[in-house]
Short mmCIF file of C-alpha atoms in Angstrom, two decimals:
data_model
loop_
_atom_site.label_atom_id
_atom_site.label_comp_id
_atom_site.label_asym_id
_atom_site.label_seq_id
_atom_site.Cartn_x
_atom_site.Cartn_y
_atom_site.Cartn_z
CA UNK A 1 -15.88 -85.96 -1.77
CA UNK A 2 -12.31 -84.84 -2.34
CA UNK A 3 -11.53 -81.20 -1.68
CA UNK A 4 -8.63 -78.83 -1.08
CA UNK A 5 -7.77 -77.07 2.17
CA UNK A 6 -9.57 -73.88 1.13
CA UNK A 7 -12.18 -73.27 3.83
CA UNK A 8 -11.21 -76.47 5.66
CA UNK A 9 -12.87 -77.21 9.02
CA UNK A 10 -9.79 -77.41 11.25
CA UNK A 11 -11.77 -78.46 14.30
CA UNK A 12 -12.84 -81.57 12.39
CA UNK A 13 -9.32 -82.09 11.03
CA UNK A 14 -7.88 -81.86 14.55
CA UNK A 15 -10.37 -84.50 15.68
CA UNK A 16 -9.25 -86.78 12.83
CA UNK A 17 -5.62 -86.09 13.73
CA UNK A 18 -6.10 -86.90 17.42
CA UNK A 19 -7.92 -90.13 16.61
CA UNK A 20 -5.00 -91.21 14.41
CA UNK A 21 -2.00 -90.23 16.59
CA UNK A 22 -1.08 -91.23 20.16
CA UNK A 23 -1.78 -88.75 22.96
CA UNK A 24 1.79 -87.36 22.97
CA UNK A 25 1.18 -86.10 19.42
CA UNK A 26 -2.25 -84.55 19.88
CA UNK A 27 -2.84 -81.09 18.40
CA UNK A 28 -5.51 -78.44 18.69
CA UNK A 29 -7.08 -76.84 15.64
CA UNK A 30 -5.15 -73.51 15.81
CA UNK A 31 -1.76 -75.29 15.98
CA UNK A 32 -2.64 -77.57 13.08
CA UNK A 33 -3.75 -74.57 11.04
CA UNK A 34 -0.66 -72.49 11.94
CA UNK A 35 1.74 -75.19 10.82
CA UNK A 36 -0.03 -76.02 7.58
CA UNK A 37 -2.13 -73.48 5.63
CA UNK A 38 -0.78 -70.43 7.46
CA UNK A 39 2.80 -71.19 6.43
CA UNK A 40 4.18 -69.45 3.33
CA UNK A 41 5.46 -72.76 1.90
CA UNK A 42 2.13 -74.60 2.14
CA UNK A 43 1.28 -76.17 -1.24
CA UNK A 44 -2.42 -75.63 -1.90
CA UNK A 45 -2.33 -77.52 -5.19
CA UNK A 46 -0.90 -80.77 -3.81
CA UNK A 47 -2.81 -80.95 -0.51
CA UNK A 48 -6.15 -82.74 -0.21
CA UNK A 49 -8.92 -83.78 2.19
CA UNK A 50 -11.28 -86.71 1.60
CA UNK A 51 -14.71 -86.29 3.17
CA UNK A 52 -17.39 -88.95 3.61
CA UNK A 53 -20.87 -87.84 4.69
CA UNK A 54 -19.48 -84.39 5.42
CA UNK A 55 -16.71 -85.61 7.76
CA UNK A 56 -12.98 -85.80 6.95
CA UNK A 57 -11.71 -89.37 6.65
CA UNK A 58 -8.23 -88.53 5.39
CA UNK A 59 -5.99 -85.50 5.06
CA UNK A 60 -2.68 -85.00 3.24
CA UNK A 61 -0.89 -81.65 3.50
CA UNK A 62 2.23 -80.82 1.48
CA UNK A 63 4.81 -78.02 1.65
CA UNK A 64 7.54 -76.88 -0.67
CA UNK A 65 11.13 -77.18 0.54
CA UNK A 66 12.50 -74.20 2.46
CA UNK A 67 15.91 -74.92 0.99
CA UNK A 68 14.37 -74.49 -2.44
CA UNK A 69 14.19 -70.77 -1.75
CA UNK A 70 17.98 -70.70 -1.79
CA UNK A 71 19.38 -73.78 -3.50
CA UNK A 72 18.13 -74.62 -6.99
CA UNK A 73 19.01 -78.29 -6.52
CA UNK A 74 16.33 -78.57 -3.83
CA UNK A 75 13.50 -76.91 -5.72
CA UNK A 76 12.23 -80.34 -6.77
CA UNK A 77 11.84 -81.56 -3.15
CA UNK A 78 8.50 -81.47 -1.33
CA UNK A 79 7.39 -82.52 2.15
CA UNK A 80 4.37 -84.29 3.60
CA UNK A 81 3.77 -81.94 6.51
CA UNK A 82 0.56 -83.54 7.84
CA UNK A 83 -1.06 -86.92 7.25
CA UNK A 84 -3.92 -88.67 9.05
CA UNK A 85 -6.61 -91.10 7.96
CA UNK A 86 -9.34 -93.47 9.08
CA UNK A 87 -8.86 -96.03 6.30
CA UNK A 88 -5.54 -96.57 4.48
CA UNK A 89 -7.23 -96.96 1.08
CA UNK A 90 -8.52 -93.40 1.23
CA UNK A 91 -5.06 -92.07 2.10
CA UNK A 92 -3.57 -94.08 -0.78
CA UNK A 93 -5.86 -92.23 -3.19
CA UNK A 94 -4.90 -88.82 -1.76
CA UNK A 95 -1.20 -89.63 -1.98
CA UNK A 96 -1.61 -90.85 -5.56
CA UNK A 97 -3.23 -87.56 -6.55
CA UNK A 98 -0.51 -85.56 -4.81
CA UNK A 99 2.20 -87.58 -6.57
CA UNK A 100 0.55 -86.91 -9.93
CA UNK A 101 0.53 -83.17 -9.23
CA UNK A 102 4.14 -83.14 -8.03
CA UNK A 103 5.45 -85.26 -10.91
CA UNK A 104 3.80 -82.85 -13.36
CA UNK A 105 5.99 -80.11 -11.86
CA UNK A 106 9.16 -82.18 -12.18
CA UNK A 107 9.41 -83.05 -8.47
CA UNK A 108 11.98 -85.72 -7.66
CA UNK A 109 11.41 -86.50 -3.96
CA UNK A 110 8.67 -86.36 -1.35
CA UNK A 111 9.91 -86.38 2.26
CA UNK A 112 7.78 -87.23 5.28
CA UNK A 113 8.09 -84.29 7.69
CA UNK A 114 11.32 -82.25 7.97
CA UNK A 115 9.51 -79.23 6.53
CA UNK A 116 9.80 -75.61 7.63
CA UNK A 117 7.61 -75.09 10.72
CA UNK A 118 7.56 -78.89 10.93
CA UNK A 119 5.34 -81.09 13.03
CA UNK A 120 7.54 -84.16 12.56
CA UNK A 121 11.27 -84.60 11.84
CA UNK A 122 10.38 -88.08 10.56
CA UNK A 123 7.87 -90.86 11.06
CA UNK A 124 7.29 -91.48 14.80
CA UNK A 125 8.81 -94.88 15.59
CA UNK A 126 5.94 -95.74 17.94
CA UNK A 127 3.29 -95.24 15.24
CA UNK A 128 3.36 -98.63 13.53
CA UNK A 129 0.26 -97.97 11.41
CA UNK A 130 1.78 -94.84 9.87
CA UNK A 131 5.17 -96.48 9.38
CA UNK A 132 3.60 -99.47 7.63
CA UNK A 133 1.56 -97.19 5.37
CA UNK A 134 4.61 -95.19 4.30
CA UNK A 135 6.70 -98.30 3.63
CA UNK A 136 3.94 -99.88 1.53
CA UNK A 137 3.74 -96.64 -0.46
CA UNK A 138 7.48 -96.80 -1.19
CA UNK A 139 8.94 -94.38 1.37
CA UNK A 140 12.47 -95.51 2.28
CA UNK A 141 15.09 -94.53 4.84
CA UNK A 142 16.69 -95.91 7.98
CA UNK A 143 18.20 -92.79 9.55
CA UNK A 144 16.85 -92.15 13.03
CA UNK A 145 16.58 -88.85 14.88
CA UNK A 146 15.31 -88.33 18.41
CA UNK A 147 13.60 -85.92 20.76
CA UNK A 148 15.29 -85.42 24.14
CA UNK A 149 14.01 -84.01 27.41
CA UNK A 150 15.28 -83.08 30.85
CA UNK A 151 14.03 -81.43 34.02
CA UNK A 152 15.15 -77.86 34.59
CA UNK A 153 14.69 -78.07 38.37
CA UNK A 154 18.40 -78.84 38.85
CA UNK A 155 19.59 -76.13 36.45
CA UNK A 156 22.31 -73.99 38.02
CA UNK A 157 23.10 -70.37 37.25
CA UNK A 158 25.99 -70.39 34.74
CA UNK A 159 29.24 -68.57 35.30
CA UNK A 160 30.16 -66.51 32.26
CA UNK A 161 33.73 -65.32 31.78
CA UNK A 162 34.68 -61.78 30.82
CA UNK A 163 33.64 -60.88 27.29
CA UNK A 164 30.88 -63.54 27.16
CA UNK A 165 27.26 -62.43 27.13
CA UNK A 166 24.11 -64.52 26.69
CA UNK A 167 20.83 -62.66 26.17
CA UNK A 168 17.60 -62.63 24.18
CA UNK A 169 17.78 -60.74 20.91
CA UNK A 170 15.87 -57.61 20.04
CA UNK A 171 14.79 -56.55 16.57
CA UNK A 172 17.86 -54.29 16.51
CA UNK A 173 19.99 -57.48 16.61
CA UNK A 174 18.53 -58.93 13.40
CA UNK A 175 21.33 -57.57 11.18
CA UNK A 176 23.84 -59.36 13.44
CA UNK A 177 21.81 -62.59 13.20
CA UNK A 178 21.61 -62.33 9.42
CA UNK A 179 25.36 -61.70 9.29
CA UNK A 180 25.92 -64.79 11.47
CA UNK A 181 24.00 -66.92 8.99
CA UNK A 182 25.91 -65.47 6.03
CA UNK A 183 29.20 -66.30 7.76
CA UNK A 184 28.39 -69.69 9.25
CA UNK A 185 25.37 -71.25 7.51
CA UNK A 186 24.89 -69.53 4.14
CA UNK A 187 21.60 -70.30 2.37
CA UNK A 188 20.52 -72.65 5.17
CA UNK A 189 17.12 -73.93 6.25
CA UNK A 190 17.85 -72.55 9.74
CA UNK A 191 18.06 -69.03 8.34
CA UNK A 192 14.63 -69.35 6.78
CA UNK A 193 13.06 -70.94 9.87
CA UNK A 194 14.37 -68.41 12.39
CA UNK A 195 13.74 -65.29 10.35
CA UNK A 196 10.22 -66.47 9.48
CA UNK A 197 9.63 -67.26 13.17
CA UNK A 198 10.73 -63.74 14.16
CA UNK A 199 8.49 -62.26 11.48
CA UNK A 200 5.48 -64.19 12.75
CA UNK A 201 6.15 -63.34 16.38
CA UNK A 202 6.78 -59.67 15.68
CA UNK A 203 9.86 -59.77 17.93
CA UNK A 204 13.16 -61.64 18.27
CA UNK A 205 13.04 -62.46 21.99
CA UNK A 206 12.66 -66.20 21.28
CA UNK A 207 16.22 -66.22 19.90
CA UNK A 208 18.94 -66.27 22.55
CA UNK A 209 22.31 -65.04 21.34
CA UNK A 210 25.85 -65.85 22.49
CA UNK A 211 28.00 -62.72 22.18
CA UNK A 212 31.80 -62.93 22.41
CA UNK A 213 33.40 -59.52 22.82
CA UNK A 214 30.20 -57.98 21.50
CA UNK A 215 29.96 -60.11 18.34
CA UNK A 216 27.14 -62.64 17.87
CA UNK A 217 28.84 -66.04 17.65
CA UNK A 218 25.98 -68.41 18.46
CA UNK A 219 22.24 -68.68 18.93
CA UNK A 220 19.52 -70.90 20.36
CA UNK A 221 15.81 -70.81 19.61
CA UNK A 222 13.88 -71.00 22.90
CA UNK A 223 10.09 -71.26 22.98
CA UNK A 224 7.78 -71.15 25.99
CA UNK A 225 4.07 -72.03 26.00
CA UNK A 226 1.92 -68.95 26.41
CA UNK A 227 4.78 -66.65 25.41
CA UNK A 228 5.29 -67.62 21.75
CA UNK A 229 2.30 -66.93 19.53
CA UNK A 230 3.36 -69.29 16.75
CA UNK A 231 4.66 -72.68 17.89
CA UNK A 232 7.21 -74.51 15.78
CA UNK A 233 9.29 -77.63 16.33
CA UNK A 234 8.94 -79.14 19.78
CA UNK A 235 6.56 -76.45 21.04
CA UNK A 236 3.73 -77.72 18.82
CA UNK A 237 3.29 -80.58 21.32
CA UNK A 238 2.91 -78.31 24.37
CA UNK A 239 -0.79 -79.15 24.59
CA UNK A 240 0.09 -82.81 25.15
CA UNK A 241 3.30 -82.28 27.13
CA UNK A 242 2.03 -79.58 29.45
CA UNK A 243 2.19 -75.80 29.77
CA UNK A 244 5.45 -76.00 31.75
CA UNK A 245 7.45 -77.77 29.03
CA UNK A 246 9.60 -75.40 26.94
CA UNK A 247 11.27 -76.15 23.61
CA UNK A 248 14.94 -75.63 22.77
CA UNK A 249 16.54 -75.77 19.34
CA UNK A 250 18.00 -75.33 16.89
CA UNK A 251 21.26 -74.23 18.51
CA UNK A 252 24.53 -73.35 16.80
CA UNK A 253 27.98 -71.93 17.55
CA UNK A 254 30.31 -70.27 15.03
CA UNK A 255 32.85 -72.78 13.72
CA UNK A 256 35.89 -70.87 14.99
CA UNK A 257 34.51 -70.95 18.55
CA UNK A 258 33.43 -74.58 18.78
CA UNK A 259 35.08 -76.99 21.18
CA UNK A 260 35.66 -74.24 23.77
CA UNK A 261 32.60 -74.88 25.93
CA UNK A 262 30.49 -72.06 24.49
CA UNK A 263 27.69 -74.40 23.45
CA UNK A 264 27.45 -75.74 27.00
CA UNK A 265 27.43 -72.20 28.40
CA UNK A 266 24.62 -71.25 26.05
CA UNK A 267 22.51 -74.30 26.98
CA UNK A 268 23.14 -73.84 30.72
CA UNK A 269 22.08 -70.20 30.46
CA UNK A 270 18.89 -71.21 28.65
CA UNK A 271 18.03 -73.89 31.21
CA UNK A 272 18.65 -71.51 34.11
CA UNK A 273 16.40 -68.86 32.55
CA UNK A 274 13.68 -71.45 31.95
CA UNK A 275 13.85 -72.48 35.59
CA UNK A 276 13.59 -68.85 36.67
CA UNK A 277 10.57 -68.43 34.38
CA UNK A 278 8.75 -71.30 36.11
CA UNK A 279 9.26 -74.01 33.50
CA UNK A 280 9.64 -77.62 34.66
CA UNK A 281 10.95 -79.46 31.59
CA UNK A 282 12.74 -78.71 28.35
CA UNK A 283 12.33 -80.60 25.07
CA UNK A 284 14.87 -80.64 22.25
CA UNK A 285 13.41 -82.03 19.04
CA UNK A 286 15.02 -83.38 15.87
CA UNK A 287 18.42 -84.33 17.30
CA UNK A 288 20.71 -86.27 14.96
CA UNK A 289 23.70 -86.65 17.31
CA UNK A 290 22.51 -86.66 20.94
CA UNK A 291 25.94 -86.80 22.61
CA UNK A 292 26.21 -83.04 23.16
CA UNK A 293 22.78 -82.77 24.76
CA UNK A 294 23.30 -85.92 26.83
CA UNK A 295 26.25 -84.14 28.44
CA UNK A 296 23.82 -81.36 29.35
CA UNK A 297 21.54 -83.80 31.19
CA UNK A 298 19.07 -84.60 28.41
CA UNK A 299 17.77 -88.12 27.87
CA UNK A 300 15.81 -89.89 25.11
CA UNK A 301 12.10 -89.18 24.83
CA UNK A 302 11.00 -90.50 21.42
CA UNK A 303 12.46 -91.53 18.08
CA UNK A 304 11.64 -90.94 14.42
CA UNK A 305 12.60 -92.64 11.18
CA UNK A 306 13.36 -90.25 8.33
CA UNK A 307 11.71 -91.51 5.14
CA UNK A 308 11.72 -90.30 1.52
CA UNK A 309 9.75 -91.32 -1.56
CA UNK A 310 11.37 -91.08 -4.98
CA UNK A 311 9.07 -89.57 -7.59
CA UNK A 312 10.40 -91.14 -10.74
CA UNK A 313 8.21 -90.53 -13.80
CA UNK A 314 5.46 -93.07 -14.35
CA UNK A 315 6.53 -95.66 -16.95
CA UNK A 316 4.98 -95.14 -20.36
CA UNK A 317 2.82 -98.14 -21.27
CA UNK A 318 3.96 -100.17 -24.27
CA UNK A 319 1.74 -99.66 -27.31
CA UNK A 320 -0.53 -102.56 -28.13
CA UNK A 321 0.34 -104.43 -31.29
#
């Protein structure tokens, strides 16, 4: 029986998920629910579950693009935010139904992962079964991104020069954060992700700000297991990676202040604070250019291939003569 996610049994879906993915990508039911149906961009009409004898055998969850909230050109882009299956044929049928729904809306592309409150920034390179399924279904793309990790045991207390302050934000700092986005990253996906994260948490303490002479000129999202109520990005894997692994990122510095060491100061401050809080490791997910983080002591952890499916209209059959 094919059904939607309304009233879905997330304990059963988490079991399906954990049977399909390697241990490093295991999820519990609350995390899977939080990052699918509890997200504002979850697409109820294009997401499906296939059950056999009352048990889920395949699931396909879709979200709208966060950028579509700001940029009309991206309103036709959708994301596969969660996919797991026992048999590929069942997943093929779910994907076919989702494509039919999305094409009827004028959608042009379906991206694997990379959604707001994402689980994956791409297809995990180590998951050959998933990669083969996506390629057979027409998903294309060779760009690779990586997750990086490092121990925080060696983190040293940073020295900040006069006029430089690094601290967690309060709700009273939100206007400054919104102004930073307007100046530096107007209409960006980061703006949506961070402000939605703050809304869900009910506070802004997960955002660490870099202040230069009292003006917010940079930020880093820092998440700790047991502290953040709503995991996003790298923190969704805390169940598999351990309760002492924190997540860092995204991180950004105002353009006029780049190349002056402020990014390094911000990261060093974060790592020192994580060490003081009893964390052991730090994960940075979805890194496109790892050179900056490698200079901060991070090394490769796992890789992803970013893949997109074009949703060209189905060809109209020729009339029979």
